Short mmCIF file of C-alpha atoms and ligand atoms in Angstrom, two decimals:
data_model
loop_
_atom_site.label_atom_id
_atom_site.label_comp_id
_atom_site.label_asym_id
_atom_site.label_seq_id
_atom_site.Cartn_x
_atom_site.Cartn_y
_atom_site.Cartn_z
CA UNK A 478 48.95 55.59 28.59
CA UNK A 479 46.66 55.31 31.61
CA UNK A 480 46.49 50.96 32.18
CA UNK A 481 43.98 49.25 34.63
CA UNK A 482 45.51 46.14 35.82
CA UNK A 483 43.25 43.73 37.11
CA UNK A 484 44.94 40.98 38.64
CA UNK A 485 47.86 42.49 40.11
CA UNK A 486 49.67 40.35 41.99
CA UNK A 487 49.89 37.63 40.35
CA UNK A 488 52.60 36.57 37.65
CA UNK A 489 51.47 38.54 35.01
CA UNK A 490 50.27 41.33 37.24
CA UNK A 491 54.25 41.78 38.88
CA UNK A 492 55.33 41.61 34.92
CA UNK A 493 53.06 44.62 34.13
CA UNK A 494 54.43 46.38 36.64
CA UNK A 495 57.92 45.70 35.60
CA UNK A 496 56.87 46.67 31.96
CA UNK A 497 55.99 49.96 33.55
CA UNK A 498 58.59 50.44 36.02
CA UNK A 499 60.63 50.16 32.41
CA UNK A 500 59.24 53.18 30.64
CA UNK A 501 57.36 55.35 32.79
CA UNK A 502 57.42 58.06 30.12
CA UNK A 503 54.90 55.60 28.15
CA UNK A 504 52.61 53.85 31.14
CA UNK A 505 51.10 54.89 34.04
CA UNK A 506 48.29 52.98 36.23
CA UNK A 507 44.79 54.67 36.61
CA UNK A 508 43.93 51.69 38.80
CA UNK A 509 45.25 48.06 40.42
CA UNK A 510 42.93 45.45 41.39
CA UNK A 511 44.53 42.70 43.23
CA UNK A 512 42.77 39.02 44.53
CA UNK A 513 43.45 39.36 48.33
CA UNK A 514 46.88 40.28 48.68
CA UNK A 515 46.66 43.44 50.51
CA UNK A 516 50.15 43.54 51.18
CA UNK A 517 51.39 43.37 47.63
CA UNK A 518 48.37 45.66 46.28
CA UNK A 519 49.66 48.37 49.27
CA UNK A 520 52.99 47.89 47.87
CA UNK A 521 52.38 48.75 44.27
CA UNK A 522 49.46 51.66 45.63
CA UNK A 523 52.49 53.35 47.32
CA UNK A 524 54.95 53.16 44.26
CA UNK A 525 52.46 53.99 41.39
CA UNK A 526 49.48 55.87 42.93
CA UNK A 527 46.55 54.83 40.86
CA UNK A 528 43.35 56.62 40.93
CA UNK A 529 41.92 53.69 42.38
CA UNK A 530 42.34 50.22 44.00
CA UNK A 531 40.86 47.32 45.40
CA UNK A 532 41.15 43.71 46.39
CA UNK A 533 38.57 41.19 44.82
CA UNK A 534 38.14 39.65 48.38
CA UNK A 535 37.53 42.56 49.93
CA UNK A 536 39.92 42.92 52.46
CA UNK A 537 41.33 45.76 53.97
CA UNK A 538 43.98 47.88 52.65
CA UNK A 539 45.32 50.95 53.49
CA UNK A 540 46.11 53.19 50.30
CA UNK A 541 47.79 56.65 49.92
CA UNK A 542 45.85 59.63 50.13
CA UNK A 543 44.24 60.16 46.37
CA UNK A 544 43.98 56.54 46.00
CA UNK A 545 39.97 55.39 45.86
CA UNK A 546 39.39 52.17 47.39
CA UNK A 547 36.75 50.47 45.16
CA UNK A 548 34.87 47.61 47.05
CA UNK A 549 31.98 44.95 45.77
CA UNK A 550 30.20 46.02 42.53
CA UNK A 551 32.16 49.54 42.90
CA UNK A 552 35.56 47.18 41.27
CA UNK A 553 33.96 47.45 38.14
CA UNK A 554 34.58 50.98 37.93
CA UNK A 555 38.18 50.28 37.70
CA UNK A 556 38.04 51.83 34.04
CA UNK A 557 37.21 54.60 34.35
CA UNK A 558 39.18 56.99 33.02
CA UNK A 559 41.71 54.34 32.13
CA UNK A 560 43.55 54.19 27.82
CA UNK A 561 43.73 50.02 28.39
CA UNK A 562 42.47 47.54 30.35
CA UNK A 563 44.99 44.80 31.33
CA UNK A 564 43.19 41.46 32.54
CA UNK A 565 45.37 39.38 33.98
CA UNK A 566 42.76 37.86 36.85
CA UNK A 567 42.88 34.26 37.06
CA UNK A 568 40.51 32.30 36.03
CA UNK A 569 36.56 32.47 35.47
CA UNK A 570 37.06 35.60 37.99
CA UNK A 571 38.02 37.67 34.82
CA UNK A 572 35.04 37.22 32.75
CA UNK A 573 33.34 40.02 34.05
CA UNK A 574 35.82 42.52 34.06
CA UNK A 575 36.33 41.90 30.10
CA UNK A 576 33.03 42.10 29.26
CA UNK A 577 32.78 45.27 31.26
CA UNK A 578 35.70 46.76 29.95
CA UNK A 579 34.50 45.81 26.53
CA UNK A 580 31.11 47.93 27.39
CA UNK A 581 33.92 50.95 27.88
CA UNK A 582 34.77 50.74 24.28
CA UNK A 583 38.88 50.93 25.19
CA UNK A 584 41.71 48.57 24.42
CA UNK A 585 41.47 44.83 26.50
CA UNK A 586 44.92 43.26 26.47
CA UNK A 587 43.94 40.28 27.33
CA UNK A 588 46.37 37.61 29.58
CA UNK A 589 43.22 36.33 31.29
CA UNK A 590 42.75 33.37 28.68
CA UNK A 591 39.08 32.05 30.26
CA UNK A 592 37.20 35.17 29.30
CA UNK A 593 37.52 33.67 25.97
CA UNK A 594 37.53 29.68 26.63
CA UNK A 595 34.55 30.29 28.85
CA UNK A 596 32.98 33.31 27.61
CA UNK A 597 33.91 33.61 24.02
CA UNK A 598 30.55 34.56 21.87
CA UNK A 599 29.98 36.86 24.46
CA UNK A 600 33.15 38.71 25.02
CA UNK A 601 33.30 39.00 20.94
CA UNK A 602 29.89 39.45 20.99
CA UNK A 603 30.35 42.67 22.97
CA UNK A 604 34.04 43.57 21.28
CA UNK A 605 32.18 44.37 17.95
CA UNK A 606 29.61 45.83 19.18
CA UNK A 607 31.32 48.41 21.29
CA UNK A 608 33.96 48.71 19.10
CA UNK A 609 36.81 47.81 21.44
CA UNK A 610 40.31 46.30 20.00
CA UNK A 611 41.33 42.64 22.14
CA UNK A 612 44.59 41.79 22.00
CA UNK A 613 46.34 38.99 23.27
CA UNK A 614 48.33 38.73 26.46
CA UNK A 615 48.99 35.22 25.87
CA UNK A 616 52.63 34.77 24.19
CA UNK A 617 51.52 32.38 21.40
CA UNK A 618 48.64 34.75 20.64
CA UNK A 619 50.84 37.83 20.43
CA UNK A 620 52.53 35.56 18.23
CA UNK A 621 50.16 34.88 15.56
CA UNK A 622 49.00 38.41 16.24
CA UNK A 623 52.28 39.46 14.98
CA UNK A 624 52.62 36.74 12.30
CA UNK A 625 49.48 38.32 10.76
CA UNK A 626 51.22 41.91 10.59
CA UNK A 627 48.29 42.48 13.25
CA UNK A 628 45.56 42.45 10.99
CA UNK A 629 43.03 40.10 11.92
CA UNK A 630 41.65 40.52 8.32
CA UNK A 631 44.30 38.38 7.12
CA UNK A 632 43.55 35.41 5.09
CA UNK A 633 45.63 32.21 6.70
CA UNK A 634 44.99 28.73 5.87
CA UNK A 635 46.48 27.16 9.42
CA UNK A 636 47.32 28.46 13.00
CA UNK A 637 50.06 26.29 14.46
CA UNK A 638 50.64 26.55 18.62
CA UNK A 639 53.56 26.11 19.96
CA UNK A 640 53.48 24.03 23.63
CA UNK A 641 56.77 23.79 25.87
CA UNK A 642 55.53 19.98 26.43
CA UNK A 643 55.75 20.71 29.82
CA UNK A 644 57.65 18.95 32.52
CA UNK A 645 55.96 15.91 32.19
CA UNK A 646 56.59 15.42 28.46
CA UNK A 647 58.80 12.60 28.03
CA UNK A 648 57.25 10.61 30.97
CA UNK A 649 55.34 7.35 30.46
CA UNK A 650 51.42 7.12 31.49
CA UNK A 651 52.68 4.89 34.41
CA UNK A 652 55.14 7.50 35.52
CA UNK A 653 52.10 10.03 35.30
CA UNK A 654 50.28 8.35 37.76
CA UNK A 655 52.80 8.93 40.69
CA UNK A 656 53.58 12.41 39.71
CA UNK A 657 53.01 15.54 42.05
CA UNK A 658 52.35 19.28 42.33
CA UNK A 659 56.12 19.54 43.37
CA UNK A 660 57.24 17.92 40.47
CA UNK A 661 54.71 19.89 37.87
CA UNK A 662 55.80 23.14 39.61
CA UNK A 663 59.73 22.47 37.97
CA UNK A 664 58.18 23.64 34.48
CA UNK A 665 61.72 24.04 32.00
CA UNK A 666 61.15 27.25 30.29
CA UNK A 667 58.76 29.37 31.59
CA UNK A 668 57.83 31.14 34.73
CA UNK A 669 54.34 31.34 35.48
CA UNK A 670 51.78 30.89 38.52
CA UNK A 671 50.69 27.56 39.95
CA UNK A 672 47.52 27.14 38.12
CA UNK A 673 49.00 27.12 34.63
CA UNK A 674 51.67 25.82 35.06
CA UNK A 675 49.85 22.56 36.25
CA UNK A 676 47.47 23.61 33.22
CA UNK A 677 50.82 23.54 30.77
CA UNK A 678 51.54 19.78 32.69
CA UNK A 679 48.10 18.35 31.87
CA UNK A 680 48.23 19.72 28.40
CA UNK A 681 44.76 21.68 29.15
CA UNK A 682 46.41 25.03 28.62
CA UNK A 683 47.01 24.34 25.31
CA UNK A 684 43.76 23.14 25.10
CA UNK A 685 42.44 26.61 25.84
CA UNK A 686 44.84 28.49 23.79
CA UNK A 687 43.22 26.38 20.60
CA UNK A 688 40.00 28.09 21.90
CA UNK A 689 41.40 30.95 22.49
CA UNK A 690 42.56 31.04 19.13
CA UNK A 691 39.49 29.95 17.43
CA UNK A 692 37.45 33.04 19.25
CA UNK A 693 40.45 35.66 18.48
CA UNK A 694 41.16 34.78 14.71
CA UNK A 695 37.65 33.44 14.08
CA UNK A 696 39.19 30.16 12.81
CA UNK A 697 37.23 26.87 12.60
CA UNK A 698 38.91 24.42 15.20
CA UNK A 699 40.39 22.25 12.04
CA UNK A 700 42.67 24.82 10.64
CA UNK A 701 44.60 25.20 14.49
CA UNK A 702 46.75 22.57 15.53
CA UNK A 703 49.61 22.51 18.53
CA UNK A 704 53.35 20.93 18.08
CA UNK A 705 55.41 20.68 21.23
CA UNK A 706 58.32 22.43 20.79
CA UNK A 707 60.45 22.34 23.85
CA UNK A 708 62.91 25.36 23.61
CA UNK A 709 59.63 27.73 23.83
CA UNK A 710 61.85 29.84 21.07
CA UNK A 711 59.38 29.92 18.29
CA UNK A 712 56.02 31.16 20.41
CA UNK A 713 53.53 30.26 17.13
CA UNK A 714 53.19 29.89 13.29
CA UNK A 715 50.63 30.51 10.63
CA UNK A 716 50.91 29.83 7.52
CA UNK A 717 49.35 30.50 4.19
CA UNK A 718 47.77 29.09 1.30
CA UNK A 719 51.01 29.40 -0.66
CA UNK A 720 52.80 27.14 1.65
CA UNK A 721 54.39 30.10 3.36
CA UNK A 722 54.68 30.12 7.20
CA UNK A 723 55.83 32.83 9.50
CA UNK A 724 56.34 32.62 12.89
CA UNK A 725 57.81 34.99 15.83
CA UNK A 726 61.18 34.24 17.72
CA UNK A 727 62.48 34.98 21.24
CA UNK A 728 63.26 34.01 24.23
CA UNK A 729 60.22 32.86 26.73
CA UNK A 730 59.61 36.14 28.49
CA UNK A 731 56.02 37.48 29.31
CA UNK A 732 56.95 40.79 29.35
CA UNK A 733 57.14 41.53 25.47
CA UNK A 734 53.98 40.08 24.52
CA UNK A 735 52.61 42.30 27.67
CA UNK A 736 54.22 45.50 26.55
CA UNK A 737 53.45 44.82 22.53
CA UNK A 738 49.27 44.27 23.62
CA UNK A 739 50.19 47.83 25.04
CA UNK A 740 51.62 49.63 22.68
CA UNK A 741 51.22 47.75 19.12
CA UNK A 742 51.87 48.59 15.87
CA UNK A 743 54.31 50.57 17.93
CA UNK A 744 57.33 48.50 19.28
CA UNK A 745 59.20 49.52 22.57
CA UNK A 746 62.62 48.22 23.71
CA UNK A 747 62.01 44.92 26.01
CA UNK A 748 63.64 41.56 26.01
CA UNK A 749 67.30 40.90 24.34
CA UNK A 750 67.71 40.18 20.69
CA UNK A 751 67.47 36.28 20.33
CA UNK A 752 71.77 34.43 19.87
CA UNK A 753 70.92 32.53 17.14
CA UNK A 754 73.91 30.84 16.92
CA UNK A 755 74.24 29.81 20.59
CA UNK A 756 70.39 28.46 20.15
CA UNK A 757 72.11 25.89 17.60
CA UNK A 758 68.68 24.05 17.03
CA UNK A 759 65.38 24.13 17.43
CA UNK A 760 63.28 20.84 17.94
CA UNK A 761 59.34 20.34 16.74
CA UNK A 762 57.21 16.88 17.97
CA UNK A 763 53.79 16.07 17.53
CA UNK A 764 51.93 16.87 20.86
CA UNK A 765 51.15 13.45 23.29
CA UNK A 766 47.51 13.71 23.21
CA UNK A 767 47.24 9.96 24.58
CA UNK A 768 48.89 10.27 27.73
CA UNK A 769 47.84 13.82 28.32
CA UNK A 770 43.51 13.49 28.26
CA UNK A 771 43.24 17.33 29.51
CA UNK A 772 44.34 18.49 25.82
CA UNK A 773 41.19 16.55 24.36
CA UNK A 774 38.81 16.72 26.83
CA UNK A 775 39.16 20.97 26.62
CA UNK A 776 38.83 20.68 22.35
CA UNK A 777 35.76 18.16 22.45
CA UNK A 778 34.55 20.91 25.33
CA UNK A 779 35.58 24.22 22.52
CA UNK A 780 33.84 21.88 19.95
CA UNK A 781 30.73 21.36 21.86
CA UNK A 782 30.61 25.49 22.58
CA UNK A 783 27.60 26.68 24.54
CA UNK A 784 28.32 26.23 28.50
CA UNK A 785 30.82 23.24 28.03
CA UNK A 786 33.95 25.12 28.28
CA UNK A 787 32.20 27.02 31.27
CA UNK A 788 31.69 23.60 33.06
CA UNK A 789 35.66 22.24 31.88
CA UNK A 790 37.14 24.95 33.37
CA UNK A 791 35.16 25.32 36.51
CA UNK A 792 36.13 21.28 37.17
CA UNK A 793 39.56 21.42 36.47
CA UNK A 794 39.75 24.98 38.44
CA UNK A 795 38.46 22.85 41.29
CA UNK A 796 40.93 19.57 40.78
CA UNK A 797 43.71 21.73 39.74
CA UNK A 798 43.90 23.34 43.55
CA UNK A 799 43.08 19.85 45.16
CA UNK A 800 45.88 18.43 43.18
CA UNK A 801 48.12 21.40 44.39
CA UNK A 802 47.09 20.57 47.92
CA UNK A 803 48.35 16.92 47.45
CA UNK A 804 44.64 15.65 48.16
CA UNK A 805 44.22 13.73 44.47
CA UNK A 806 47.17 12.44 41.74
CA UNK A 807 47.66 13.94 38.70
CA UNK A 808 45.34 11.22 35.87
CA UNK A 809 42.71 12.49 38.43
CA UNK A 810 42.16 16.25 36.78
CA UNK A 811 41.09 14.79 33.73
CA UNK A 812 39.10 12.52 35.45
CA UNK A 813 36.98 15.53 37.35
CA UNK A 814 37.16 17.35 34.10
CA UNK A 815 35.64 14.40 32.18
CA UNK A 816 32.98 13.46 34.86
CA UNK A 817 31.58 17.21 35.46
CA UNK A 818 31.17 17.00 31.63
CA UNK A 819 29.39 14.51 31.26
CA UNK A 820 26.95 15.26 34.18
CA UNK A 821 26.21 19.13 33.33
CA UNK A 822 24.27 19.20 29.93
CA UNK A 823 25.15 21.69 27.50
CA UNK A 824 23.25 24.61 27.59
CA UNK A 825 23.63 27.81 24.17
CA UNK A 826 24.53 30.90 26.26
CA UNK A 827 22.61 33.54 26.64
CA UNK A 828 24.39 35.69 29.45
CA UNK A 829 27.08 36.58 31.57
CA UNK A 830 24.66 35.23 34.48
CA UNK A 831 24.07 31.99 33.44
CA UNK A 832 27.54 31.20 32.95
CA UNK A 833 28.09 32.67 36.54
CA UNK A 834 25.33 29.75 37.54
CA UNK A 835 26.42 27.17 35.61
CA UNK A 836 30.41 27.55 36.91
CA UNK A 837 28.66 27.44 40.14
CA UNK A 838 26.89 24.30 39.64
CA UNK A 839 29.98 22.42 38.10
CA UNK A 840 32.20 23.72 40.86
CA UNK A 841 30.01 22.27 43.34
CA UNK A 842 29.78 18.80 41.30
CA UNK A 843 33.81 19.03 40.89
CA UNK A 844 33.66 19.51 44.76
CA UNK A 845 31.49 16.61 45.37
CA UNK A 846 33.78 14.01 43.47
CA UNK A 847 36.73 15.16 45.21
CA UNK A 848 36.05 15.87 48.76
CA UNK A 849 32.61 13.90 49.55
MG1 LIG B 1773 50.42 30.64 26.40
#
């Protein structure tokens, strides 16, 4: 199986390539598309030999001979030729490469969870109409995914997301005001990059993952809920009119719900078999949406539809890095978040470039609260 990784040095990108450093009788890379990390992209160019490669910056990079360097608009030609398209950019960045791998008609495993928060009725939009199967990256997705014996067509009466809590979880909103991007880093269970794991601090990733949800099971946004659940053991539930709920178990490790978006119905060995015993128990709460504002702020924003999610995660992309540069505390995020909302009106989308624009616009308003 031929897989273009977009997004390849990042967290998910170095798990993909463990995945296929695993079985390389079952994966190979037709191309790697890395941020600006010409180093690490040269690195994986010179181990796997894609067809092609490029950096989304730009830069420089010096590739083995039958490696194509792609550059500009030529990156969106990373597909070609390629069984799966794993998009595991960060951020608004990966929008375009799902819609045009969508256009392609092959497989998207998806890790790159704002081409759906931001770009939803479009990304679906094109899914059906080229015919191309998405399938979730994201480990609470890939467990639903699984939970529904991957048949979307399943009839479910609830989605229930599971959220770590974070680091911050048991902290008072007084505590949460002195807080910092060291402390948010520490997150207890899994291992992820800097962005979401601030994201899993503020709550706002779970925010997304309800509309992420919502777009992948086509399920109105009062039949998914979220319950902290801090051993990150059980990665989701659904259950069923009957009462019935089924979930998926195992320890938090990306690399499963990577390989499974892969392969699926088809099951490869991965990750070890959960000790249930040593686990002893598992512990469910209801999620703090008081002290975290993030987790509301992203549903009224999924609620809303049209260019709000665009404009939420354009602001908090924007306070998330000041807040990792130690320039504004943590109740601030929302705070951008909240503002840029208010101040950009809603707008029904009607294309890939007004989203562009309107991301634009709110970064610059983000910008303006923060650093004028
Ligand atoms: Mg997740």
């Amino acid at each position: 199986m031929k897989i273009a990784l977009i997004g390849c040095s990042g967290s998910i990108g170095r798990q993909v390539a463990e995945v296929v450093r695993e079985h390389p009788a079952h994966f190979c890379f037709s191309a790697l598309i890395g941020g600006k990390d010409a180093a690490s992209l040269e690195a994986l160019c010179a181990e796997f030999h894609p067809d092609f490669a490029g950096l989304a910056s730009g830069g420089e990079v010096h590739l083995p001979a039958g490696t194509r360097l792609l550059k500009g608009e030529e990156l969106l030609h990373a597909f070609d030729g390629a069984d799966v398209a794993l998009i595991a950019a960060g951020g608004f960045a990966g929008l375009p490469y799902t819609l045009r791998a969508a256009e392609r008609g092959i497989r998207i495993a998806l890790a790159n969870k704002e081409s759906l928060v931001c770009g939803g009725e479009l990304v679906t939009a094109a899914v059906k109409k080229f015919g191309c199967d998405l399938v979730p990256v994201d480990s609470e997705h890939s467990a639903l995914f699984q939970a529904l014996s991957f048949r979307r067509d399943t009839p479910f009466s609830k989605l229930i997301l599971t959220a770590s809590g974070g680091p911050f979880f048991k902290l008072s909103k007084e505590e949460l005001q002195t807080v910092t991007a060291a402390d948010a880093l520490r997150h207890p269970t899994w291992k992820m990059g800097p962005k979401i794991t601030i994201d899993s601090a503020t709550l706002l990733n779970k925010g997304y993952e309800v509309i992420e949800a919502r777009w992948l099971y086509d399920a109105p946004f009062e039949n998914i809920e979220a319950v902290v659940h801090p051993e990150s053991i059980v990665h989701s539930l659904v259950s069923f009119a009957d009462g019935a709920m089924l979930a998926q178990l195992g320890y938090p490790d990306m690399k499963l719900p990577i390989q499974l978006a892969l392969t699926y119905p088809e099951r490869l060995p991965c990750v070890k078999e959960l000790d249930l015993i040593s686990l002893g128990a598992l512990h469910f709460f209801p999620l703090p949406k008081e002290k975290f504002p993030c987790y509301s702020l992203a549903l009224s924003a999924g609620k809303a539809g049209g260019t709000a999610p665009t404009v939420l995660n354009a602001a908090a992309e924007i306070a998330v890095s000041a807040f990792l540069e130690g320039r504004i505390g943590f109740p601030r995020i929302a705070e951008v978040i909240d503002a840029a909302l208010q101040q950009l009106p809603r707008e029904d989308v009607c294309s890939l470039e007004q989203l562009q624009e309107t991301d634009a616009r709110a970064r610059r308003f983000a910008q303006s609260l923060i650093y004028d």
